[in-house]
Short mmCIF file of C-alpha atoms in Angstrom, two decimals:
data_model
loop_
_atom_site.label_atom_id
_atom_site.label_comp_id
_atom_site.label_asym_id
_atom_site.label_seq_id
_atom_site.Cartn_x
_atom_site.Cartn_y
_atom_site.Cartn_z
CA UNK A 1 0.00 0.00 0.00
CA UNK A 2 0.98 3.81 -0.23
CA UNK A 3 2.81 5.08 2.73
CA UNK A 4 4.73 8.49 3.70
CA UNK A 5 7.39 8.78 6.20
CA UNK A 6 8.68 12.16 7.19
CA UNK A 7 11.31 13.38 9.68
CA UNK A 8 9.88 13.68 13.16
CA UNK A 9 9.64 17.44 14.75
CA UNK A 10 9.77 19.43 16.56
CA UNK A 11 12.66 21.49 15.10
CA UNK A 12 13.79 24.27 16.25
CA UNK A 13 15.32 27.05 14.14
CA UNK A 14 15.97 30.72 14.71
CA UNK A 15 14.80 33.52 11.94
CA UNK A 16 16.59 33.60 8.70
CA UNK A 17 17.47 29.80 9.12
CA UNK A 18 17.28 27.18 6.44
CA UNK A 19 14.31 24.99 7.15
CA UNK A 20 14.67 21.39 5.54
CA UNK A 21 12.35 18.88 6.32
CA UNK A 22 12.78 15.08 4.42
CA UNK A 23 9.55 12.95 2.87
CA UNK A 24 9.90 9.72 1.47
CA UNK A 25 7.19 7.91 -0.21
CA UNK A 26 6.00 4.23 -1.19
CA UNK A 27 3.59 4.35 -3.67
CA UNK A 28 2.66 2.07 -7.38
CA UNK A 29 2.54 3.89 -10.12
CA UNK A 30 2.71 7.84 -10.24
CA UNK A 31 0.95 9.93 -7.54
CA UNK A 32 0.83 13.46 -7.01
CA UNK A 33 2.61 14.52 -3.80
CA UNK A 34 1.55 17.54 -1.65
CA UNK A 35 2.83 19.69 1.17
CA UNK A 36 0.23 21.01 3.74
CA UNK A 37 0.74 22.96 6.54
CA UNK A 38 -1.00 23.61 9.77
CA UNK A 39 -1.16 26.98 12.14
CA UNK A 40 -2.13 26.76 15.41
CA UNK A 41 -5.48 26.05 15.78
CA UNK A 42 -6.17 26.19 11.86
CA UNK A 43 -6.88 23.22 9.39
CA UNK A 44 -4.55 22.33 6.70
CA UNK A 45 -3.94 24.50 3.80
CA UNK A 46 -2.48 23.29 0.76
CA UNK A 47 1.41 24.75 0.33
CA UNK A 48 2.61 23.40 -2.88
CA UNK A 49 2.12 20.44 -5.02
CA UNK A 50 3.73 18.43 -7.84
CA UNK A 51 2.00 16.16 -9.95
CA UNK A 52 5.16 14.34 -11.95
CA UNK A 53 8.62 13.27 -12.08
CA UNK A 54 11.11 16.48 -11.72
CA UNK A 55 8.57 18.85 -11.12
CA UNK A 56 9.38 21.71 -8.61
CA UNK A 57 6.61 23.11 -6.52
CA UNK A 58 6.84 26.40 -4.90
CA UNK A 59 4.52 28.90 -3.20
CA UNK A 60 5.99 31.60 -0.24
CA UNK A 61 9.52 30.84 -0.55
CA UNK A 62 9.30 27.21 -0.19
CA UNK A 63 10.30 24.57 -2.80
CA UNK A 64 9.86 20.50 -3.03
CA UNK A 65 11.12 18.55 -6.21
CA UNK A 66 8.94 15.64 -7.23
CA UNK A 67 12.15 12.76 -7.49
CA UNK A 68 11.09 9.71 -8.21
CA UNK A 69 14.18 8.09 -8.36
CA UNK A 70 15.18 8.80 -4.52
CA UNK A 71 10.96 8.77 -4.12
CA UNK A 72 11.44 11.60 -2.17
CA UNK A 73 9.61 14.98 -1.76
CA UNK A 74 11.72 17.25 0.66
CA UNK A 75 10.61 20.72 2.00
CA UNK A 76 13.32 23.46 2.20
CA UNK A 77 13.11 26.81 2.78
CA UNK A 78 16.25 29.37 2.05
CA UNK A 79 15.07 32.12 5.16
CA UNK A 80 12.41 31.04 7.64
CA UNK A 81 10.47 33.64 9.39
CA UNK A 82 8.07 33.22 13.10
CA UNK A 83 5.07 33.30 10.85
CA UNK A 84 6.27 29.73 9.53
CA UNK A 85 6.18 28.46 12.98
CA UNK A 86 3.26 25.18 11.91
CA UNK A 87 3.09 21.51 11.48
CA UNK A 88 3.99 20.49 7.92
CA UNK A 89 2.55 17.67 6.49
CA UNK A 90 4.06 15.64 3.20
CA UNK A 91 1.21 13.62 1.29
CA UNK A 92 0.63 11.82 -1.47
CA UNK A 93 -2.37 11.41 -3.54
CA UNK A 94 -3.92 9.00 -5.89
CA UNK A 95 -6.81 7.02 -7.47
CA UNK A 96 -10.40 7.66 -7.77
CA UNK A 97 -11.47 10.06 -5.02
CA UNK A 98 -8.48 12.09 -4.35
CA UNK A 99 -7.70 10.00 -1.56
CA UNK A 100 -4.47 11.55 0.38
CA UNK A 101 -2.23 9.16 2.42
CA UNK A 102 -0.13 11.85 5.26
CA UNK A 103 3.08 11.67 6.14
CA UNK A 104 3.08 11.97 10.82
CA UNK A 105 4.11 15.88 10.39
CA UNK A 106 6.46 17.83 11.39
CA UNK A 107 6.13 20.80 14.06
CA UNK A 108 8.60 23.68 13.35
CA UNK A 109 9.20 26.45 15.91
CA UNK A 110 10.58 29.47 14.08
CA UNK A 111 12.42 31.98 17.34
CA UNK A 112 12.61 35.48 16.91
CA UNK B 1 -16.27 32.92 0.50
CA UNK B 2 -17.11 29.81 2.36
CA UNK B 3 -15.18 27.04 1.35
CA UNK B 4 -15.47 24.08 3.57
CA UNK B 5 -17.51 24.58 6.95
CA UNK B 6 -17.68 22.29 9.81
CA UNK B 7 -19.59 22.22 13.00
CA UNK B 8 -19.33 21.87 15.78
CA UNK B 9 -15.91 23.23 16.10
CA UNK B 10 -15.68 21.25 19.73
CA UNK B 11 -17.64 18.06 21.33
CA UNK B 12 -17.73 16.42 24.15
CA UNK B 13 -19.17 13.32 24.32
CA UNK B 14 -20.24 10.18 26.70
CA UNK B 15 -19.25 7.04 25.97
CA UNK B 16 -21.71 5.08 23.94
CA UNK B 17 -23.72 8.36 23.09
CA UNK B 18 -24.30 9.41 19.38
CA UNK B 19 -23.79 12.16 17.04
CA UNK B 20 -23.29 13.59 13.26
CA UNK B 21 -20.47 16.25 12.41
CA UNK B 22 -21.38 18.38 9.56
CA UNK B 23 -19.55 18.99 6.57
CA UNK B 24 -20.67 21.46 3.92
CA UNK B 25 -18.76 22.90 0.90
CA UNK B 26 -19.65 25.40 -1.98
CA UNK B 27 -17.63 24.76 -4.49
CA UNK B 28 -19.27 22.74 -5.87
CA UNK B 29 -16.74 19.72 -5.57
CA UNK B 30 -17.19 15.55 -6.19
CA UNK B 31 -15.11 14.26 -4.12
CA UNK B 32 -15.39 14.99 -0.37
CA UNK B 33 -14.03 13.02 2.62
CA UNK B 34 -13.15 12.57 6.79
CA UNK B 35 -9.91 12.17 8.52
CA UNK B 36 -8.94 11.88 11.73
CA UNK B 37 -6.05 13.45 12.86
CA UNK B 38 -4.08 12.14 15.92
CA UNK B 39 -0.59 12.78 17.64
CA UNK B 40 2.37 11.59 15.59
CA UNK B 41 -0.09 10.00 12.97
CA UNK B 42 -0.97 12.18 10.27
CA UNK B 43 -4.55 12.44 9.01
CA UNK B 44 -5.90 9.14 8.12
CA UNK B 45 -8.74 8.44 5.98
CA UNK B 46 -12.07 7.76 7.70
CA UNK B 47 -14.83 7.46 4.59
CA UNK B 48 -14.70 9.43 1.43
CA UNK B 49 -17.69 10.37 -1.65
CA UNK B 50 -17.18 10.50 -5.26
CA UNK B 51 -20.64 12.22 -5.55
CA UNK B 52 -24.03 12.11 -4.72
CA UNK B 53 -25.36 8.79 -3.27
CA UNK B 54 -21.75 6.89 -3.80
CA UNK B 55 -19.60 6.54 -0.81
CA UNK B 56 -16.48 4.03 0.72
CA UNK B 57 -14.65 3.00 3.41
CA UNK B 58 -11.04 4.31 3.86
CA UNK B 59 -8.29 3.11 6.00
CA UNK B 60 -10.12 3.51 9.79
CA UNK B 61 -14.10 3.52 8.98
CA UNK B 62 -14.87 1.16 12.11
CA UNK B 63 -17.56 3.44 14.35
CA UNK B 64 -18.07 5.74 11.60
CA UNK B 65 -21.29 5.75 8.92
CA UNK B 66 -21.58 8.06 6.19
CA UNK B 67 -23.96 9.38 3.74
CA UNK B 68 -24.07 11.79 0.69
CA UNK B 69 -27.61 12.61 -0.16
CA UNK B 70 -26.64 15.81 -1.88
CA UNK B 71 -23.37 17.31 -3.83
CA UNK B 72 -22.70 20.10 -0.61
CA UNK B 73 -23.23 17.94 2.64
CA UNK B 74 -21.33 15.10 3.62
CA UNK B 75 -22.11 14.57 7.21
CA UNK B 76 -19.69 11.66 9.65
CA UNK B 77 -21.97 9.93 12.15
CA UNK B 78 -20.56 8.05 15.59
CA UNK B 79 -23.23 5.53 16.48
CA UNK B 80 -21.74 4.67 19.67
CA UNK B 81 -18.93 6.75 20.92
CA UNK B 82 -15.71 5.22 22.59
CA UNK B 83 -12.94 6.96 24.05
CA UNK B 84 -10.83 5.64 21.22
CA UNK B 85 -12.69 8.49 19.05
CA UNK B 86 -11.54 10.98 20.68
CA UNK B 87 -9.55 13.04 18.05
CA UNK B 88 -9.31 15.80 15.88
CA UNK B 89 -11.63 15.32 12.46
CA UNK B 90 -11.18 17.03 9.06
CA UNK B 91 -13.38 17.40 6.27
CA UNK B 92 -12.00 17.79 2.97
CA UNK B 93 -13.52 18.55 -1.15
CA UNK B 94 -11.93 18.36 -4.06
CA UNK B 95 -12.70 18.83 -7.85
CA UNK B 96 -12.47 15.79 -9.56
CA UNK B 97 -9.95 15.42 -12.64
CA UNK B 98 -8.89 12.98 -15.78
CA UNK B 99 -5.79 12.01 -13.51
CA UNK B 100 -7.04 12.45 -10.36
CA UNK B 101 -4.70 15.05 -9.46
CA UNK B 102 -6.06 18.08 -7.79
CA UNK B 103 -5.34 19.22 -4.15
CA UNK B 104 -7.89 18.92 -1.09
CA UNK B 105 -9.75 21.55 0.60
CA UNK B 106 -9.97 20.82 4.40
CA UNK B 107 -12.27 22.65 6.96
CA UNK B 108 -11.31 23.91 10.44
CA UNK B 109 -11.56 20.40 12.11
CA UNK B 110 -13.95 19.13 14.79
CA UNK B 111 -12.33 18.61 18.26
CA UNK B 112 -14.14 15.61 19.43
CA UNK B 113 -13.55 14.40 23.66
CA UNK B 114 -15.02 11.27 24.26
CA UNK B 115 -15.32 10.65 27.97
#
């Protein structure tokens, strides 16, 4: 079955930090893979998305490239502010439905 | 500008009591579904809807019924609550596509207790 593993949180950065954070899939075929991300007391809001091999999403100074060969999906971010302080959540998505298989997330602390 | 609305916002419930968390979009989407959301797990995938009158299971649907009588409402029902409920529940639309890939559109979640 489809699975995503992403590095456990929380992590701790101070402003103007990079932010990394890893995804790794398991998936047949060719899904679409997502990053979400959660404020405090908010649902999830789509951040980016890429839909096939080698594709780069990007959307408020973050970036993911779709690489299928490492099936991997990582988050980075060149200078992290305290408004990125959230839980970030890598998913993929496939078949009929939309159905989206998370990742556990990732809590980020940004410090002033 | 709606998007998608769920109520109640919090819940507490006995165990073995009942209730039905709303879901309503307007955009007009197919596809709508429920996850749960608990510590260290992700969301995972309660029931979903590929319109009107069709719905499934998806990975955790034990204690959960749904129904989709209409393209806007897509409400989760607990028939008999345990504590192992307890959690934080999403609703999510999307637009259906050829390949199936379009992004979800979640609502503000339903903190459920179950006591």
């Amino acid at each position: 079955g489809n699975s995503v593993t992403q590095m456990e949180g929380p992590v701790t950065l101070s402003e103007e930090a990079f932010l990394t954070i890893n995804c790794t899939y398991t998936a047949t075929g060719y899904p679409s893979l997502f990053w979400y991300v959660q404020y405090p007391g908010e649902g999830l809001q789509l951040l980016l998305k890429a839909t096939k091999a080698d594709d780069k999403g990007s959307n408020k100074g973050f970036e993911a490239t779709y690489r299928k060969e490492t099936t991997s999906f990582h988050l980075e971010k060149g200078s992290v502010q305290v408004s990125d302080s959230a839980v970030y959540f890598c998913a993929l998505g496939k078949a009929a439905g939309n159905k989206l298989t998370f990742g556990g997330g990732t809590r980020v602390l940004v410090k002033p | 500008n709606a998007g998608v609305t769920q109520t109640p916002k919090f819940q507490v419930l006995k165990t073995g009591q009942s209730m039905t968390l709303q879901c309503a979009q307007d955009m007009n989407h197919e596809y709508m579904s429920w996850y749960r959301q608990d510590p260290g797990m992700g969301l995972r995938l309660i029931h979903y809807s590929v319109g009107a009158g069709i719905t499934d299971q998806g990975e955790v649907p034990n204690g959960y019924n749904v129904s989709r009588s209409t393209t806007e409402d897509f409400p989760l029902r607990l028939l008999s609550a345990a504590p192992s409920q307890t959690s934080v529940y999403f609703c999510a639309s999307s637009y259906s596509s050829p390949d199936y890939r379009t992004e979800a559109f979640f609502g503000q979640g339903t903190r459920l207790t179950v006591v």
